[in-house]
Amino acid sequence: MKKLNFLAIMLLSSLLVTGCNSSGNGTTSNTNTSISDIYENHNISFSTSESYIVHCEFSSAKKDETVSFEVELLFSYLSVSEVKVNGQQIALTNDNKYSFVMPDEDVFVQISVLDTRVQQKTPNEVISSLAEKRNYTLTIDDKIFNTVITDYYTENAFYSTYSKDNQQYGFAEDNEGYVFGFTLSETDVIPEQYSVDEDGNKISGLWANSIVSFADINPTLLPSEPNLDNTYEITDSYNKLILSNLAGYGDMYVQDYLTISCVVKGDLDIEFIVHFNSDNEKYNGDCIITLSNIDQTVIPFIDEYLSAGGKGKLDASEEISNVLKNIKESNNYSISVYVNEANTYNDYFTNNYFYSENVNTISSSKGHVCVAEGIYNFTISDNNVVPGAEITYTAGDDRTLWANSSNTFKNLSTLNLANLTVTTLEDGTNQIKGILQTLFDIAHPSGFFPTADETNDIVTVNEYDNEHFKYTYVDSDGSTYVVNIHNVGNTKIDCVDQFIESKKDFDSTDSSKLLEILNNLKTSHQYKATSISKSSWPASTTTVEVTFLEDSYSVNSSVANASYSYNIEEGIVVKNYVDSEGNNAKEPTEFTDLWSSNLFNSFISFDESYLQGTSQTLDGAYKVTSKDLITLFFNVSLASSSLLSSVSSATIIIDETNNVLTLSASAGFSGSVEININY
C-alpha cells in the first residue's frame, strides 16, 4: 500500500534557471538602486514542481539586496515543509511568503512540500474487502438522464429502483439456491419466473450467476498509484465493463467513449465516476456510484418471504406439488368434504388431535387426542370434550398420533408426490393423476375398502395457494366429491385445546383421591352399598341394598326372604329376619359390639395394596385390575358371587357432588355388575 501521509515530495528534477517565476508566469524587475554598482548581478533560480508555483519579482540581484517570493500550493492537502537557499534552511511562514538577503554568488532555492492527506487504502484493498460483503446499498447518481437509482444488495436478494418496463424489479434466491425474479407491492412480494439458462435449466447462485456486484471486480487489475488529485484511473477493459454495468451502461458500444476513476474515502468506502467523453454521440456526462448501509441494507418483505419458504413462479405441476408438500408437512389443516346435502364432513388434523365431524349425524363424530403420552378416543358434546378409552396402538413402539390414528382418520400422510402428474388442459384447467388413492380416501367414500381408479377417475383442481387446496373428485361410478383442504397451519378446535391444557398435569398413575375415599370408608360406620347383578344365564337381575350405620346393619334384597338386619338390643347384637314361614324372627348373637364382630363384610378390611395396578383415565375414572379390591366391593355390597370369578377388571367413577363411588364390571358372557357406594 502506498503511503501518502507525511510523504515529502522532493522534486529536484527539471531544475530550470529561468528567473524567479519557476512556473514561467512571473515577471522580472530590478528597482533597487541603493546598492553600489561595484557589485555584479547574480542569478536566482527555484526548484520546480507540479505541486506549486513560485512568484518572485527577481530573476537576479546584487549582493545585500533583499529578495522576496511567495509559494502558491496547487492542492489543498499540501503544505511547505522546507525552504533552503543554497542549502541553508530559512524559517517557514504561515502565509508561504519568504525572503532572503542576496549573497555574492548565484542562488538556488529548493522548496519541499508535504502531503498532509490521511493515509488511505488502495482500491485493490477496499474492493477486496467489499467483495466478501453480501449486504450494502449502491446509489447511482446519473447526471446524463438526471435521475438517481438505488440498488439494494442482501445475502439472498437484489432489488433496484431502476424502472424496467415501468416496474422496479429484483432477484432472489430460494432455499434451494435457485434464482427467481420478483417485484414488490405495498405489502408483499410478487414472485416472477425463475431465471433459466439457454437449455432451460434453472440458474442457481444469486451472487455468482445473476447479479453484478463488487464481487465481480478484479482487484488485482486496479491501479495502485493515485493521480495528484487523489483519484485512481481505471483503464483495464474488464473492470471498466463491470463498473459501467453497475452504472447501468453495460453495452460494449460505450467502452471506447468512457473513462472511469475512483476515490477511496475510507476502509470500506469508495466512489466511482463513470465519465462519458464529449465526442460520444450517445451519452454525455457522468454517473457517480456511491456506497452506503454496509451490513444494514434491508429489502422490504423479501427476507420474511424467503424464510417462509417462498418460491418463484412455477409451472402448474411444480406449484401443485409444492402446495401439497407444504400442507402435508404442516401436520395442521382442515378438510371439508361435500358429497351431497346428506353427506358433509369437516375433518381437523393437528399435532395433538384428529377430529372428524359428521355434519349431518353429529353423534357419529369422533376423534383421537394426545394427553399425557397417551392417545384417547373422544367426542364433543355441547362444546365440551367427552374423553373415552385409550386407543389400541397399531404402530408398534411408535406411540405418535399420526402413526397410530391415520388408518382411522384418513389424511395426507400417505401422499407420495413422486407419483404426481399434472395435465393442463386447453382451458387452463389442471387435472391430477398418480396420487388419487390418497385424494379419494380423504373424501369419505362409501363402501368397504374403497379403491381409486387411476385410469377412469377424474380429479380437477379448482383452486390452490399456500394456505388451501380445493379439488373435485369424480369416481368411475359418477359420484362427485368436492374437497377443500384449508386453514393450513391455523387449524384448531378451541374446546379441545382447552381440554388438553386442563389435562397438562394429568397423571394416569395418580389414584390418591380414590385412596383417600377408601381410607375414609375404612374408618367410617355410615354408608350405603347397592349392587345390581345381571346374570346372562339364566337371565336375571338381583338388586341388594346394604346400609351401614353406627348401631345397625341392614340388607334389603330383591330376592325373597333374603333381607335381614343386625341391631343392638339390650347390649346384644341381634339378627332380625323373616323366617321360612314368613314370620319376623330374632336371633341373638354372642357379640356386644356390631363393628368388631365378623357378622358382615365392610371396608374395615381395605388395604392400600389393593390399589396396585390401578390407573386413572382422562374422565377421572379409575381402571382397577386388583382382584382384592374387586372382591372387597363384591363382599361389601353382596353382589352376586357367581359373577366374581368372571370379572378381571373394573371401572370406578367418583361422583364428588353426590358422594358416590360407582364400580362397574363386565363378567363377559356371564353378565355384569354395578356397585354404588354412597358415603
XYZ file of C-alpha atoms in Angstrom:
679
model
C 0.000 0.000 0.000
C 1.293 3.359 -0.978
C 1.595 5.703 1.960
C 0.506 9.263 1.182
C 0.684 10.703 4.688
C 3.566 12.972 5.513
C 5.484 11.908 2.432
C 7.790 14.712 1.499
C 7.713 15.207 -2.201
C 11.257 16.196 -3.050
C 11.028 17.194 -6.605
C 14.561 18.026 -7.685
C 14.230 17.258 -11.354
C 13.709 19.760 -14.098
C 15.607 22.442 -12.292
C 15.224 25.390 -14.558
C 17.215 28.514 -14.008
C 14.597 30.733 -15.587
C 14.401 33.548 -13.127
C 12.254 33.970 -10.097
C 8.975 32.747 -11.639
C 9.564 28.990 -11.751
C 6.181 28.405 -13.382
C 7.070 30.651 -16.313
C 4.332 33.084 -15.375
C 6.283 35.608 -13.274
C 7.952 38.921 -14.225
C 11.498 40.177 -13.629
C 12.384 43.646 -12.402
C 15.179 45.305 -10.525
C 14.355 48.631 -8.927
C 16.860 48.518 -6.099
C 19.470 51.236 -6.922
C 20.803 51.701 -3.433
C 23.403 49.011 -3.777
C 26.774 50.074 -5.015
C 27.354 49.459 -8.674
C 30.581 47.762 -7.745
C 28.525 44.529 -7.089
C 27.619 42.450 -10.057
C 24.219 40.765 -10.541
C 23.882 37.105 -9.599
C 21.207 34.774 -10.967
C 18.297 33.458 -8.836
C 16.584 30.150 -9.677
C 13.952 27.975 -7.951
C 13.077 24.289 -7.876
C 10.045 23.410 -9.988
C 7.103 21.061 -9.337
C 3.560 20.191 -10.441
C 2.555 20.797 -6.846
C 3.307 24.522 -6.567
C 4.176 27.794 -8.381
C 6.788 30.334 -7.136
C 6.018 34.010 -7.581
C 9.107 36.320 -7.431
C 9.910 39.768 -8.869
C 13.603 38.945 -9.223
C 15.478 36.773 -11.646
C 18.799 38.227 -10.431
C 20.074 40.523 -7.696
C 23.232 42.069 -6.287
C 24.898 41.303 -3.016
C 22.981 42.507 0.071
C 19.747 43.117 -1.819
C 16.586 41.608 -0.217
C 14.800 39.089 -2.412
C 11.114 38.238 -1.643
C 8.995 35.424 -3.116
C 5.739 33.507 -2.474
C 4.951 29.785 -2.867
C 1.471 29.033 -4.271
C 0.407 25.436 -3.441
C -1.767 23.839 -6.133
C -3.522 21.284 -3.899
C -5.188 21.910 -0.558
C -3.702 18.833 1.046
C -0.091 20.132 0.572
C 1.981 22.282 2.872
C 5.522 23.716 2.613
C 7.830 21.584 4.702
C 11.230 23.124 3.959
C 12.842 26.059 2.102
C 16.622 26.146 1.527
C 18.708 28.912 -0.049
C 21.950 27.462 -1.395
C 21.471 24.646 1.086
C 20.810 26.889 4.054
C 17.351 26.431 5.602
C 15.280 29.513 6.225
C 12.343 29.839 8.633
C 8.904 28.666 7.472
C 5.954 31.059 7.465
C 2.186 30.575 7.756
C 1.420 32.512 4.592
C 4.147 30.887 2.447
C 5.829 34.276 1.839
C 9.619 34.230 2.200
C 12.697 36.481 1.716
C 16.479 36.281 1.936
C 19.499 38.609 1.558
C 21.316 38.062 -1.704
C 24.856 36.677 -1.261
C 27.730 37.474 -3.572
C 27.006 34.458 -5.742
C 24.248 32.793 -7.765
C 21.349 31.434 -5.690
C 19.255 28.244 -5.989
C 16.163 27.978 -3.797
C 14.988 24.421 -3.005
C 11.336 24.102 -1.895
C 9.970 20.888 -0.374
C 6.248 20.163 0.235
C 4.399 17.643 2.434
C 1.282 15.606 1.547
C -0.988 16.001 4.589
C -3.735 13.607 3.452
C -4.872 10.869 5.840
C -3.415 7.516 4.911
C -5.892 5.568 2.742
C -6.117 2.048 1.464
C -5.751 1.409 -2.228
C -8.756 0.484 -4.417
C -7.370 -3.060 -4.515
C -7.643 -3.374 -0.732
C -11.062 -1.732 -0.473
C -12.614 -3.810 -3.255
C -11.052 -6.999 -1.879
C -12.818 -6.339 1.423
C -16.102 -5.358 -0.226
C -16.047 -8.487 -2.394
C -16.687 -10.514 0.767
C -19.690 -8.385 1.738
C -23.202 -9.515 0.917
C -25.115 -6.535 2.222
C -24.859 -2.934 1.042
C -26.594 -0.213 -0.969
C -25.323 1.423 -4.172
C -26.592 4.822 -5.267
C -26.077 5.749 -8.930
C -26.356 9.489 -9.474
C -26.950 9.542 -13.222
C -26.285 13.069 -14.408
C -26.775 12.013 -18.029
C -30.520 11.395 -17.588
C -30.821 13.420 -14.373
C -32.016 10.509 -12.280
C -30.911 8.694 -9.153
C -31.073 4.889 -8.995
C -30.679 2.848 -5.800
C -29.593 -0.789 -5.880
C -30.065 -2.868 -2.725
C -27.914 -5.941 -2.122
C -28.608 -8.513 0.612
C -27.485 -12.089 1.230
C -30.361 -13.646 -0.683
C -31.837 -10.816 -2.742
C -31.142 -7.850 -5.007
C -33.567 -5.020 -5.726
C -33.230 -1.937 -7.927
C -35.304 1.224 -8.148
C -34.456 1.360 -11.843
C -37.726 1.046 -13.720
C -37.713 -1.782 -16.206
C -40.847 -1.518 -18.348
C -42.160 0.972 -15.758
C -41.689 -1.605 -13.000
C -38.982 -1.777 -10.364
C -37.578 -5.273 -10.091
C -35.324 -7.624 -8.197
C -33.888 -11.118 -7.980
C -33.931 -13.521 -5.034
C -32.501 -16.928 -4.184
C -34.880 -19.529 -2.727
C -33.969 -22.064 -0.043
C -32.754 -24.475 -2.714
C -30.426 -21.878 -4.222
C -32.443 -21.182 -7.380
C -32.851 -17.586 -8.569
C -36.187 -16.006 -9.458
C -37.360 -12.519 -10.265
C -39.726 -10.532 -8.105
C -41.394 -7.179 -7.680
C -42.791 -5.538 -4.573
C -46.281 -4.306 -3.816
C -47.034 -2.055 -0.888
C -47.482 -5.074 1.356
C -45.904 -8.151 -0.173
C -43.536 -9.879 -2.573
C -44.858 -10.711 -6.040
C -42.787 -13.640 -7.343
C -41.901 -13.932 -11.028
C -40.442 -16.712 -13.158
C -37.201 -18.487 -12.315
C -34.075 -17.489 -14.225
C -33.050 -20.199 -16.683
C -30.029 -20.853 -18.859
C -30.091 -21.432 -22.605
C -31.023 -25.062 -22.001
C -33.999 -24.111 -19.871
C -32.385 -25.207 -16.594
C -32.983 -23.083 -13.526
C -29.995 -20.922 -12.573
C -28.643 -21.264 -9.052
C -26.460 -18.804 -7.148
C -27.667 -15.200 -6.888
C -24.282 -13.579 -6.301
C -22.292 -15.893 -8.537
C -24.515 -16.024 -11.596
C -27.339 -13.488 -11.522
C -26.243 -10.011 -10.473
C -23.301 -7.653 -10.979
C -21.650 -6.558 -7.743
C -18.314 -5.596 -6.211
C -17.609 -9.327 -6.023
C -17.213 -9.294 -9.824
C -14.469 -6.650 -9.874
C -10.932 -7.966 -10.300
C -8.980 -6.047 -7.641
C -5.583 -7.121 -8.983
C -6.201 -5.076 -12.138
C -6.988 -1.889 -10.233
C -4.370 0.909 -10.134
C -2.195 1.259 -7.074
C -0.920 4.806 -7.683
C -3.263 7.794 -7.407
C -3.235 10.879 -9.538
C -2.265 14.141 -7.918
C -5.936 14.880 -7.234
C -6.131 11.616 -5.244
C -8.153 9.785 -7.896
C -7.295 6.449 -9.434
C -7.900 5.954 -13.125
C -9.236 2.523 -14.100
C -8.020 1.536 -17.541
C -8.379 -2.235 -17.877
C -11.275 -3.290 -20.106
C -12.605 -5.981 -17.736
C -13.176 -3.723 -14.739
C -14.424 -0.910 -16.987
C -17.122 -3.258 -18.284
C -18.131 -4.351 -14.753
C -18.300 -0.765 -13.469
C -20.188 0.524 -16.486
C -22.667 -2.323 -15.889
C -23.044 -1.216 -12.283
C -23.793 2.267 -13.589
C -26.354 0.839 -15.983
C -24.348 1.334 -19.186
C -23.032 -2.117 -19.925
C -23.241 -2.277 -23.706
C -19.916 -2.667 -25.464
C -20.662 0.353 -27.651
C -19.818 2.772 -24.883
C -16.496 1.262 -23.801
C -14.392 3.393 -26.147
C -16.139 6.568 -25.077
C -15.860 6.479 -21.308
C -13.260 6.856 -18.618
C -13.680 5.535 -15.104
C -11.947 6.748 -11.990
C -12.410 6.180 -8.289
C -11.743 7.896 -5.000
C -11.023 5.956 -1.834
C -12.871 7.569 1.061
C -12.406 5.005 3.797
C -11.512 1.423 4.584
C -14.867 0.281 3.165
C -15.850 3.391 1.266
C -15.134 4.076 -2.371
C -16.695 6.247 -5.068
C -16.616 5.539 -8.789
C -17.042 8.161 -11.503
C -18.095 6.889 -14.916
C -17.439 9.723 -17.374
C -18.537 9.801 -20.999
C -16.315 11.794 -23.337
C -17.786 14.771 -25.102
C -17.258 13.163 -28.523
C -19.625 10.285 -27.623
C -22.776 10.749 -29.695
C -24.947 8.558 -27.465
C -24.236 9.768 -23.922
C -22.577 12.795 -22.416
C -21.873 13.359 -18.725
C -21.074 11.463 -15.522
C -22.531 8.654 -13.435
C -21.342 8.667 -9.835
C -21.596 5.406 -7.868
C -21.522 5.709 -4.070
C -21.719 3.064 -1.336
C -23.728 3.058 1.918
C -25.548 0.924 4.545
C -22.959 -1.839 4.625
C -24.399 -4.767 6.642
C -27.538 -2.699 7.294
C -29.385 -2.883 3.996
C -32.939 -4.258 4.135
C -35.263 -5.033 1.229
C -38.915 -4.868 2.387
C -40.785 -8.190 2.776
C -38.294 -10.387 0.908
C -36.493 -11.857 3.939
C -39.796 -12.876 5.506
C -40.981 -14.293 2.195
C -37.849 -16.413 1.776
C -37.821 -17.512 5.432
C -41.346 -18.838 4.961
C -40.103 -20.981 2.060
C -41.192 -18.524 -0.629
C -40.536 -19.574 -4.215
C -40.546 -18.079 -7.662
C -43.439 -18.511 -10.032
C -43.584 -22.155 -11.063
C -45.423 -24.135 -13.690
C -48.643 -25.805 -12.559
C -47.022 -29.164 -11.757
C -44.353 -27.609 -9.538
C -46.822 -25.256 -7.878
C -49.321 -28.001 -7.039
C -46.560 -30.302 -5.805
C -45.145 -27.580 -3.548
C -48.570 -26.664 -2.164
C -49.410 -30.281 -1.312
C -45.942 -30.833 0.141
C -46.361 -27.769 2.355
C -49.797 -28.939 3.535
C -48.596 -32.481 4.219
C -45.550 -31.339 6.201
C -47.532 -28.822 8.252
C -49.445 -31.568 10.138
C -52.092 -28.913 10.628
C -55.033 -28.454 8.277
C -58.795 -28.862 7.900
C -60.573 -30.892 5.233
C -64.150 -30.081 4.266
C -65.934 -32.646 2.098
C -69.221 -32.149 0.295
C -70.795 -35.174 -1.347
C -74.447 -34.134 -1.179
C -76.805 -32.489 1.299
C -76.858 -35.659 3.391
C -73.121 -36.274 3.354
C -70.961 -33.396 4.531
C -67.852 -33.686 6.684
C -65.364 -31.429 8.426
C -62.115 -33.099 9.442
C -59.495 -31.426 11.635
C -55.860 -32.510 11.841
C -53.270 -31.124 14.260
C -50.212 -32.485 16.021
C -52.286 -33.119 19.155
C -55.644 -34.347 17.905
C -57.699 -35.569 14.952
C -61.445 -34.968 14.823
C -63.950 -35.963 12.152
C -67.238 -34.088 12.289
C -70.185 -35.657 10.512
C -72.239 -32.526 9.895
C -75.420 -34.470 9.218
C -75.063 -37.002 12.058
C -73.240 -35.286 14.901
C -73.480 -38.390 17.087
C -71.191 -40.145 14.613
C -68.446 -37.554 15.060
C -65.350 -38.771 16.849
C -61.674 -38.111 17.354
C -58.356 -39.045 18.904
C -56.474 -36.761 21.292
C -52.955 -36.923 22.753
C -52.787 -36.417 26.500
C -50.046 -37.377 28.936
C -48.148 -39.553 26.457
C -51.279 -41.483 25.572
C -53.843 -41.301 22.769
C -57.518 -41.403 23.707
C -60.830 -41.528 21.918
C -63.092 -38.527 22.412
C -66.304 -36.911 21.251
C -67.606 -33.363 21.603
C -70.926 -32.620 23.293
C -72.241 -29.090 23.907
C -68.791 -27.748 23.052
C -67.169 -29.919 25.719
C -64.757 -32.783 25.192
C -66.015 -36.150 26.357
C -62.957 -38.393 26.681
C -63.110 -42.099 26.086
C -60.815 -45.061 26.425
C -57.208 -45.168 25.357
C -56.856 -46.378 21.781
C -55.373 -49.652 20.658
C -51.930 -48.779 19.305
C -51.192 -50.163 15.842
C -47.705 -48.764 15.132
C -45.624 -50.902 17.471
C -43.312 -48.830 19.640
C -44.318 -45.637 17.840
C -46.959 -44.029 20.055
C -47.397 -40.843 17.987
C -50.813 -39.652 16.853
C -50.013 -39.581 13.129
C -48.601 -43.115 13.166
C -51.487 -44.706 15.067
C -54.565 -42.724 14.027
C -54.110 -42.197 10.292
C -55.769 -45.533 9.487
C -58.887 -44.377 11.299
C -58.839 -40.768 10.142
C -57.658 -40.538 6.538
C -55.307 -37.640 5.816
C -52.395 -36.596 3.589
C -49.730 -38.591 5.439
C -49.845 -41.290 2.747
C -49.339 -38.777 -0.076
C -46.471 -39.766 -2.409
C -45.754 -36.689 -4.510
C -43.116 -38.528 -6.548
C -46.043 -40.095 -8.402
C -47.837 -36.805 -9.064
C -48.552 -35.829 -12.661
C -50.446 -32.695 -13.704
C -52.056 -32.139 -17.075
C -53.080 -28.612 -18.019
C -55.997 -28.630 -20.455
C -56.556 -26.041 -23.185
C -58.961 -24.089 -20.981
C -56.278 -23.835 -18.287
C -57.844 -26.479 -16.042
C -55.388 -28.745 -14.202
C -56.107 -32.451 -13.787
C -54.186 -34.758 -11.442
C -53.089 -38.378 -11.661
C -50.748 -40.591 -9.650
C -51.955 -39.711 -6.128
C -55.654 -40.483 -6.481
C -55.896 -43.082 -3.683
C -54.953 -40.533 -1.022
C -57.252 -37.884 -2.504
C -60.072 -40.455 -2.675
C -59.569 -41.679 0.899
C -59.943 -38.217 2.460
C -63.183 -37.640 0.505
C -65.125 -40.071 2.768
C -66.068 -42.522 0.014
C -68.710 -45.099 0.897
C -68.316 -48.878 0.783
C -65.761 -51.293 2.185
C -62.144 -50.676 1.223
C -62.933 -48.069 -1.458
C -60.291 -48.033 -4.182
C -59.368 -45.213 -6.541
C -59.322 -45.914 -10.265
C -56.265 -44.092 -11.657
C -57.446 -44.679 -15.209
C -61.085 -43.627 -15.074
C -61.425 -41.366 -12.029
C -61.085 -37.631 -12.759
C -59.598 -35.142 -10.288
C -59.859 -31.485 -11.274
C -58.028 -28.816 -9.298
C -60.369 -25.906 -8.602
C -58.001 -23.518 -6.818
C -54.897 -23.518 -4.671
C -52.342 -21.368 -2.891
C -50.002 -21.752 0.071
C -52.917 -21.995 2.508
C -55.522 -24.140 0.756
C -56.116 -26.715 -1.978
C -59.533 -27.407 -3.445
C -60.411 -30.148 -5.913
C -63.343 -32.077 -7.344
C -63.142 -35.865 -7.454
C -65.430 -37.760 -9.854
C -65.078 -41.518 -9.481
C -65.741 -44.119 -12.133
C -69.274 -44.618 -10.779
C -70.085 -40.947 -11.342
C -70.088 -39.965 -7.662
C -68.768 -36.447 -7.102
C -66.806 -35.259 -4.077
C -65.840 -31.619 -3.570
C -62.868 -31.458 -1.204
C -61.381 -28.293 0.265
C -58.146 -28.551 2.287
C -57.789 -25.270 4.147
C -56.706 -23.474 7.338
C -53.196 -24.797 6.787
C -51.161 -24.031 9.894
C -54.191 -22.425 11.590
C -56.485 -25.369 12.293
C -57.718 -25.590 15.878
C -60.771 -26.550 17.931
C -60.922 -24.300 20.975
C -62.657 -26.721 23.328
C -60.147 -29.475 22.500
C -57.198 -27.139 23.070
C -58.740 -26.109 26.398
C -59.224 -29.746 27.353
C -55.582 -30.558 26.571
C -54.489 -27.569 28.644
C -56.637 -28.703 31.569
C -55.020 -32.152 31.421
C -51.428 -30.988 31.085
C -50.660 -32.226 34.612
C -52.670 -35.425 34.204
C -51.008 -38.470 35.785
C -52.628 -41.777 34.964
C -50.873 -43.432 37.925
C -52.325 -40.992 40.447
C -55.012 -42.779 42.481
C -54.647 -40.579 45.560
C -58.259 -39.340 45.523
C -59.639 -42.866 45.378
C -57.264 -43.897 48.162
C -58.470 -41.017 50.315
C -62.120 -42.033 49.941
C -61.450 -45.722 50.616
C -59.424 -44.880 53.717
C -62.308 -42.758 54.957
C -64.697 -45.658 54.340
C -62.336 -47.931 56.253
C -62.920 -45.910 59.413
C -66.488 -44.830 58.705
C -69.561 -46.518 60.226
C -72.074 -44.839 57.969
C -72.520 -45.556 54.239
C -74.732 -47.483 51.851
C -73.730 -50.103 49.275
C -76.078 -51.001 46.415
C -75.320 -53.784 43.957
C -77.082 -54.614 40.716
C -76.051 -58.045 39.461
C -77.132 -59.037 35.966
C -76.736 -62.690 35.036
C -76.940 -63.768 31.411
C -77.902 -67.398 32.007
C -80.455 -67.724 33.253
C -81.299 -64.045 32.622
C -81.902 -62.333 35.919
C -81.181 -59.133 37.818
C -80.588 -59.040 41.548
C -80.541 -55.788 43.490
C -79.180 -55.621 47.010
C -79.047 -52.528 49.194
C -76.790 -52.692 52.260
C -76.930 -49.902 54.830
C -74.138 -49.396 57.358
C -74.825 -47.317 60.482
C -73.097 -46.944 63.808
C -75.532 -49.256 65.630
C -77.180 -51.172 62.812
C -76.519 -53.103 59.610
C -79.324 -53.919 57.205
C -79.694 -55.824 53.939
C -82.588 -55.204 51.577
C -82.546 -57.749 48.733
C -84.772 -58.226 45.712
C -84.555 -61.955 46.401
C -87.416 -63.230 48.510
C -86.681 -63.757 52.217
C -83.071 -62.611 51.704
C -83.394 -59.347 53.650
C -82.189 -59.058 57.233
C -80.528 -56.705 59.693
C -78.320 -56.564 62.773
C -79.236 -54.229 65.611
C -78.109 -53.600 69.169
C -80.845 -54.658 71.587
C -80.232 -54.559 75.337
C -76.463 -54.523 74.721
C -76.505 -57.579 72.461
C -76.207 -57.736 68.666
C -79.458 -59.294 67.438
C -80.259 -60.519 63.928
C -83.718 -59.626 62.650
C -85.083 -61.530 59.658
C -88.150 -63.216 58.165
C -88.211 -66.972 58.652
C -89.217 -69.521 56.061
C -92.833 -69.259 57.126
C -92.872 -65.505 56.648
C -92.717 -64.599 60.289
C -90.486 -61.956 61.774
C -87.753 -63.584 63.798
C -84.927 -62.554 66.104
C -81.654 -64.331 66.688
C -79.300 -63.019 69.420
C -75.577 -63.284 68.787
C -72.634 -63.567 71.118
C -71.403 -60.061 70.163
C -71.931 -56.893 72.079
C -70.220 -54.609 69.515
C -71.585 -54.513 65.997
C -68.443 -53.310 64.159
C -65.932 -55.540 65.881
C -67.944 -58.655 65.039
C -67.389 -60.809 61.984
C -71.059 -60.869 61.120
C -70.716 -58.885 57.839
C -68.099 -57.526 55.416
C -67.173 -53.836 55.408
C -64.397 -51.563 54.201
C -62.590 -52.115 57.503
C -60.606 -54.808 55.698
C -59.379 -52.395 52.956
C -55.600 -52.193 52.492
C -53.662 -49.721 50.326
C -52.011 -52.604 48.485
C -55.442 -53.278 46.918
C -54.839 -50.258 44.613
C -51.820 -51.813 42.957
C -52.244 -51.678 39.153
C -54.984 -49.041 39.365
C -54.774 -46.308 36.706
C -56.729 -43.098 36.197
C -58.474 -42.322 32.907
C -58.966 -38.885 31.310
C -62.559 -38.590 32.510
C -61.478 -39.060 36.114
C -62.442 -42.716 36.324
C -60.131 -45.437 37.633
C -59.361 -48.684 35.910
C -58.989 -51.400 38.575
C -57.275 -54.729 37.991
C -56.692 -55.738 41.624
C -58.761 -58.847 42.429
C -58.565 -57.969 46.137
C -60.257 -54.590 45.603
C -62.905 -56.007 43.249
C -63.636 -58.814 45.740
C -63.951 -56.280 48.573
C -66.612 -54.308 46.654
C -68.484 -57.534 45.864
C -68.418 -58.641 49.505
C -69.416 -55.266 50.928
C -72.332 -54.870 48.517
C -73.335 -58.549 48.488
C -73.108 -58.607 44.716
C -73.588 -61.946 43.022
C -70.632 -64.135 43.948
C -71.258 -66.308 40.890
C -70.153 -63.425 38.667
C -66.997 -62.583 40.606
C -64.834 -65.297 39.069
C -65.536 -63.907 35.575
C -64.519 -60.334 36.414
C -60.881 -59.432 35.654
C -61.101 -55.652 35.769
C -63.480 -52.914 36.771
C -64.013 -49.177 36.441
C -64.560 -46.938 39.447
C -66.065 -43.469 38.980
C -66.109 -40.851 41.728
C -69.120 -38.520 41.895
C -67.866 -35.905 44.327
C -71.063 -33.860 44.046
C -73.275 -36.676 45.353
C -70.577 -38.536 47.301
C -70.940 -41.759 45.336
C -68.379 -44.371 44.281
C -69.547 -46.466 41.328
C -67.816 -49.697 40.350
C -68.797 -51.197 37.003
C -67.526 -54.546 35.831
C -68.190 -56.909 32.991
C -68.328 -60.639 33.663
C -68.073 -61.435 29.979
C -70.779 -63.806 28.759
C -71.850 -64.373 32.374
C -73.202 -60.869 32.900
C -72.267 -57.596 34.578
C -72.242 -55.853 37.938
C -72.721 -52.272 39.064
C -71.957 -51.320 42.664
C -72.711 -47.889 44.137
C -71.253 -46.776 47.454
C -72.970 -43.710 48.946
C -70.649 -42.265 51.544
